Amino acid sequence: SQQGEEDPQALSIQEGENATMNCSYKTSINNLQWYRQNSGRGLVHLILIRSNEREKHSGRLRVTLDTSKKSSSLLITASRAADTASYFCATRGSARQLTFGSGTQLTVLP
Amino acid sequence: DGGITQSPKYLFRKEGQNVTLSCEQNLNHDAMYWYRQDPGQGLRLIYYSQIVNDFQKGDIAEGYSVSREKKESFPLTVTSAQKNPTAFYLCASSMRGVGETQYFGPGTRLLVL
């Protein structure tokens, strides 16, 4: 079963705009991770946020975590055409495995 | 050049045939994983291994088998019992164990003839 669910399923924006993707999950977690996948390729790890953290930054990425609402958001600022990809959240719970959501397909138009 | 390699990039399977997908890593990671991805979907865990000679079933292990004889290698066999094998297969590894940051290979696309 999928723990994380991303919203929206697809997002299309203009270059330079900010992109926000959300992830909701059902059970308590140890950490939540965001990954990126270019079409037909493997996933690339972007950022990990632990359950006792509320916000984390990495370059143009900002991740927030609200454990009371069981949700996380990924913000990509000043988007570029090269940011076009699918973005997945993955949660680690008591089972210790990572469980991936179904992803948000981001398209950044030049 | 460190990383995870998967081969082949494309693989064709005939009815009743077993096929094996290769996954090799030189990152000195203890844990390795196999995922299946269907079009427009997320990843589903097939098998994972935390140490050599040990592996655990994931959510969709039926019709698949694995071995972990060496730390660097974690091959996946798709058996004839897997009735719907057409998918994109991804191998990953992590340093400490399950639940930590995972590093992915480029994937193998399996198609049925």
Short mmCIF file of C-alpha atoms in Angstrom, two decimals:
data_model
loop_
_atom_site.label_atom_id
_atom_site.label_comp_id
_atom_site.label_asym_id
_atom_site.label_seq_id
_atom_site.Cartn_x
_atom_site.Cartn_y
_atom_site.Cartn_z
CA SER A 1 0.00 0.00 0.00
CA GLN A 2 1.19 3.53 -0.69
CA GLN A 3 1.86 5.64 2.37
CA GLY A 4 2.49 8.98 0.70
CA GLU A 5 0.20 10.64 -1.79
CA GLU A 6 1.36 13.66 -3.75
CA ASP A 7 -0.81 16.54 -4.80
CA PRO A 8 -1.25 17.73 -7.47
CA GLN A 9 -0.70 14.78 -9.81
CA ALA A 10 0.51 17.20 -12.49
CA LEU A 11 1.69 20.80 -12.38
CA SER A 12 2.61 23.09 -15.25
CA ILE A 13 4.29 26.47 -14.63
CA GLN A 14 6.35 29.09 -16.42
CA GLU A 15 10.10 29.33 -16.00
CA GLY A 16 10.96 31.60 -13.07
CA GLU A 17 7.81 30.80 -11.11
CA ASN A 18 7.78 28.80 -7.88
CA ALA A 19 6.45 25.24 -7.80
CA THR A 20 4.83 23.73 -4.72
CA MET A 21 4.05 20.05 -4.32
CA ASN A 22 2.38 18.43 -1.35
CA CYS A 23 2.60 14.99 0.20
CA SER A 24 0.20 13.46 2.69
CA TYR A 25 0.76 10.26 4.59
CA LYS A 26 -1.22 8.06 6.93
CA THR A 27 0.91 6.67 9.75
CA SER A 28 3.67 8.05 11.95
CA ILE A 29 7.06 8.41 10.33
CA ASN A 30 10.73 8.52 11.23
CA ASN A 31 11.68 10.61 8.22
CA LEU A 32 10.30 11.83 4.91
CA GLN A 33 12.35 12.11 1.74
CA TRP A 34 11.83 13.75 -1.63
CA TYR A 35 13.19 12.27 -4.86
CA ARG A 36 13.23 13.43 -8.43
CA GLN A 37 12.93 11.26 -11.55
CA ASN A 38 13.60 12.38 -15.08
CA SER A 39 11.63 10.48 -17.70
CA GLY A 40 12.86 6.90 -18.08
CA ARG A 41 15.65 7.32 -15.54
CA GLY A 42 16.41 6.33 -11.97
CA LEU A 43 15.45 8.43 -8.97
CA VAL A 44 17.73 11.03 -7.46
CA HIS A 45 17.55 11.90 -3.76
CA LEU A 46 16.82 15.58 -3.12
CA ILE A 47 16.33 16.08 0.59
CA LEU A 48 15.52 14.22 3.82
CA ILE A 49 13.61 15.74 6.72
CA ARG A 50 13.33 13.96 10.06
CA SER A 51 10.16 13.79 12.13
CA ASN A 52 11.54 16.25 14.70
CA GLU A 53 12.33 18.88 12.03
CA ARG A 54 9.84 21.38 10.63
CA GLU A 55 11.71 22.92 7.73
CA LYS A 56 14.79 22.27 5.68
CA HIS A 57 16.50 24.07 2.82
CA SER A 58 18.84 22.93 0.07
CA GLY A 59 19.66 25.41 -2.67
CA ARG A 60 16.38 26.33 -4.39
CA LEU A 61 14.51 23.62 -2.48
CA ARG A 62 12.52 24.18 0.69
CA VAL A 63 10.79 21.30 2.46
CA THR A 64 8.36 21.61 5.32
CA LEU A 65 6.93 18.88 7.52
CA ASP A 66 3.81 19.06 9.66
CA THR A 67 3.54 15.83 11.63
CA SER A 68 0.25 16.89 13.23
CA LYS A 69 -1.33 17.10 9.78
CA LYS A 70 0.77 14.22 8.40
CA SER A 71 1.82 16.34 5.46
CA SER A 72 4.89 17.75 3.78
CA SER A 73 5.47 20.25 1.02
CA LEU A 74 8.31 20.72 -1.45
CA LEU A 75 8.88 24.23 -2.81
CA ILE A 76 11.14 24.80 -5.80
CA THR A 77 11.90 28.48 -6.21
CA ALA A 78 12.75 30.26 -9.47
CA SER A 79 12.04 27.14 -11.51
CA ARG A 80 13.97 26.27 -14.64
CA ALA A 81 13.10 24.14 -17.66
CA ALA A 82 15.62 21.60 -16.36
CA ASP A 83 13.43 21.11 -13.26
CA THR A 84 10.89 19.31 -15.45
CA ALA A 85 10.58 15.85 -13.89
CA SER A 86 8.45 13.69 -11.60
CA TYR A 87 8.82 14.31 -7.89
CA PHE A 88 8.13 11.63 -5.30
CA CYS A 89 7.86 11.72 -1.55
CA ALA A 90 8.91 8.65 0.40
CA THR A 91 8.23 7.96 4.04
CA ARG A 92 10.06 5.79 6.51
CA GLY A 93 7.85 4.44 9.26
CA SER A 94 8.13 1.78 11.91
CA ALA A 95 8.52 -0.88 9.23
CA ARG A 96 11.80 0.86 8.35
CA GLN A 97 11.22 0.50 4.62
CA LEU A 98 10.70 3.49 2.38
CA THR A 99 7.20 3.77 0.94
CA PHE A 100 6.85 5.94 -2.16
CA GLY A 101 3.91 8.01 -3.29
CA SER A 102 2.62 8.13 -6.85
CA GLY A 103 4.41 11.35 -7.70
CA THR A 104 3.80 14.84 -9.09
CA GLN A 105 4.71 15.44 -12.73
CA LEU A 106 6.17 18.96 -12.96
CA THR A 107 6.49 20.68 -16.32
CA VAL A 108 8.36 23.98 -16.47
CA LEU A 109 7.67 25.86 -19.67
CA PRO A 110 10.46 28.03 -21.11
CA ASP B 1 33.47 6.30 -10.83
CA GLY B 2 31.14 5.22 -8.03
CA GLY B 3 27.51 4.32 -8.42
CA ILE B 4 24.95 1.69 -9.21
CA THR B 5 24.74 0.01 -12.56
CA GLN B 6 21.87 -1.99 -13.96
CA SER B 7 21.89 -4.14 -17.04
CA PRO B 8 20.50 -4.55 -19.54
CA LYS B 9 18.71 -1.27 -20.23
CA TYR B 10 15.97 -3.13 -22.12
CA LEU B 11 15.02 -6.78 -21.73
CA PHE B 12 12.52 -8.86 -23.62
CA ARG B 13 10.88 -11.92 -22.12
CA LYS B 14 9.06 -14.70 -23.90
CA GLU B 15 6.17 -16.63 -22.38
CA GLY B 16 7.32 -19.13 -19.77
CA GLN B 17 10.82 -17.72 -19.61
CA ASN B 18 12.78 -16.68 -16.55
CA VAL B 19 14.93 -13.58 -16.96
CA THR B 20 17.53 -12.07 -14.64
CA LEU B 21 18.18 -8.38 -14.14
CA SER B 22 21.61 -7.35 -12.96
CA CYS B 23 22.37 -4.76 -10.27
CA GLU B 24 25.89 -3.90 -9.14
CA GLN B 25 27.09 -1.17 -6.77
CA ASN B 26 30.57 0.00 -5.79
CA LEU B 27 29.43 2.37 -3.06
CA ASN B 28 30.19 -0.15 -0.29
CA HIS B 29 26.55 0.01 0.78
CA ASP B 30 25.15 -2.72 2.99
CA ALA B 31 21.50 -2.51 1.94
CA MET B 32 20.11 -3.07 -1.56
CA TYR B 33 16.58 -2.95 -2.96
CA TRP B 34 14.50 -3.83 -5.99
CA TYR B 35 11.46 -1.77 -6.98
CA ARG B 36 8.91 -2.07 -9.72
CA GLN B 37 7.43 1.03 -11.37
CA ASP B 38 4.37 0.90 -13.63
CA PRO B 39 3.50 3.82 -15.96
CA GLY B 40 2.39 6.91 -14.05
CA GLN B 41 2.83 5.14 -10.73
CA GLY B 42 5.13 5.27 -7.76
CA LEU B 43 7.60 2.59 -6.76
CA ARG B 44 6.62 -0.69 -5.17
CA LEU B 45 9.15 -2.72 -3.20
CA ILE B 46 9.83 -6.24 -4.47
CA TYR B 47 12.72 -7.44 -2.29
CA TYR B 48 15.40 -5.91 -0.12
CA SER B 49 18.61 -7.11 1.50
CA GLN B 50 20.36 -5.60 4.49
CA ILE B 51 23.42 -7.86 4.48
CA VAL B 52 25.03 -10.55 2.39
CA ASN B 53 23.16 -13.89 2.30
CA ASP B 54 20.03 -12.33 3.74
CA PHE B 55 17.00 -10.80 2.01
CA GLN B 56 13.38 -9.99 2.80
CA LYS B 57 10.19 -9.90 0.75
CA GLY B 58 8.67 -6.55 -0.01
CA ASP B 59 5.09 -5.75 -0.91
CA ILE B 60 5.00 -7.54 -4.28
CA ALA B 61 7.51 -10.43 -4.08
CA GLU B 62 5.33 -13.07 -5.77
CA GLY B 63 6.81 -14.21 -9.09
CA TYR B 64 10.26 -12.79 -8.29
CA SER B 65 13.40 -14.17 -6.67
CA VAL B 66 16.72 -12.66 -5.58
CA SER B 67 20.12 -13.64 -4.24
CA ARG B 68 22.77 -11.71 -2.31
CA GLU B 69 25.97 -13.72 -2.49
CA LYS B 70 28.21 -10.65 -2.68
CA LYS B 71 27.88 -7.22 -1.09
CA GLU B 72 28.18 -5.55 -4.49
CA SER B 73 25.57 -7.57 -6.34
CA PHE B 74 21.81 -8.11 -5.97
CA PRO B 75 20.36 -9.79 -9.09
CA LEU B 76 16.60 -10.08 -9.57
CA THR B 77 15.01 -12.98 -11.43
CA VAL B 78 11.57 -12.49 -12.91
CA THR B 79 10.10 -15.97 -13.08
CA SER B 80 7.41 -17.37 -15.36
CA ALA B 81 5.07 -17.20 -12.35
CA GLN B 82 5.00 -13.40 -12.70
CA LYS B 83 2.09 -13.02 -15.10
CA ASN B 84 2.37 -9.29 -15.69
CA PRO B 85 6.09 -8.53 -15.73
CA THR B 86 6.06 -5.56 -18.12
CA ALA B 87 7.38 -2.65 -16.03
CA PHE B 88 10.39 -0.48 -15.25
CA TYR B 89 12.63 -2.10 -12.63
CA LEU B 90 14.80 0.01 -10.37
CA CYS B 91 17.61 -1.13 -8.10
CA ALA B 92 18.79 1.00 -5.19
CA SER B 93 21.23 0.85 -2.32
CA SER B 94 21.71 2.65 0.96
CA MET B 95 24.56 3.04 3.39
CA ARG B 96 23.24 2.13 6.77
CA GLY B 97 20.06 0.25 6.18
CA VAL B 98 16.46 0.43 5.23
CA GLY B 99 14.80 3.82 5.61
CA GLU B 100 17.87 5.91 4.87
CA THR B 101 18.74 7.83 1.72
CA GLN B 102 18.70 5.53 -1.28
CA TYR B 103 20.81 5.74 -4.41
CA PHE B 104 19.23 4.45 -7.58
CA GLY B 105 20.47 2.79 -10.72
CA PRO B 106 19.28 3.87 -14.19
CA GLY B 107 16.67 1.11 -14.42
CA THR B 108 15.82 -1.81 -16.69
CA ARG B 109 12.69 -1.80 -18.82
CA LEU B 110 11.24 -5.30 -19.17
CA LEU B 111 8.90 -6.04 -22.05
CA VAL B 112 7.02 -9.22 -22.85
CA LEU B 113 7.08 -10.57 -26.40
#
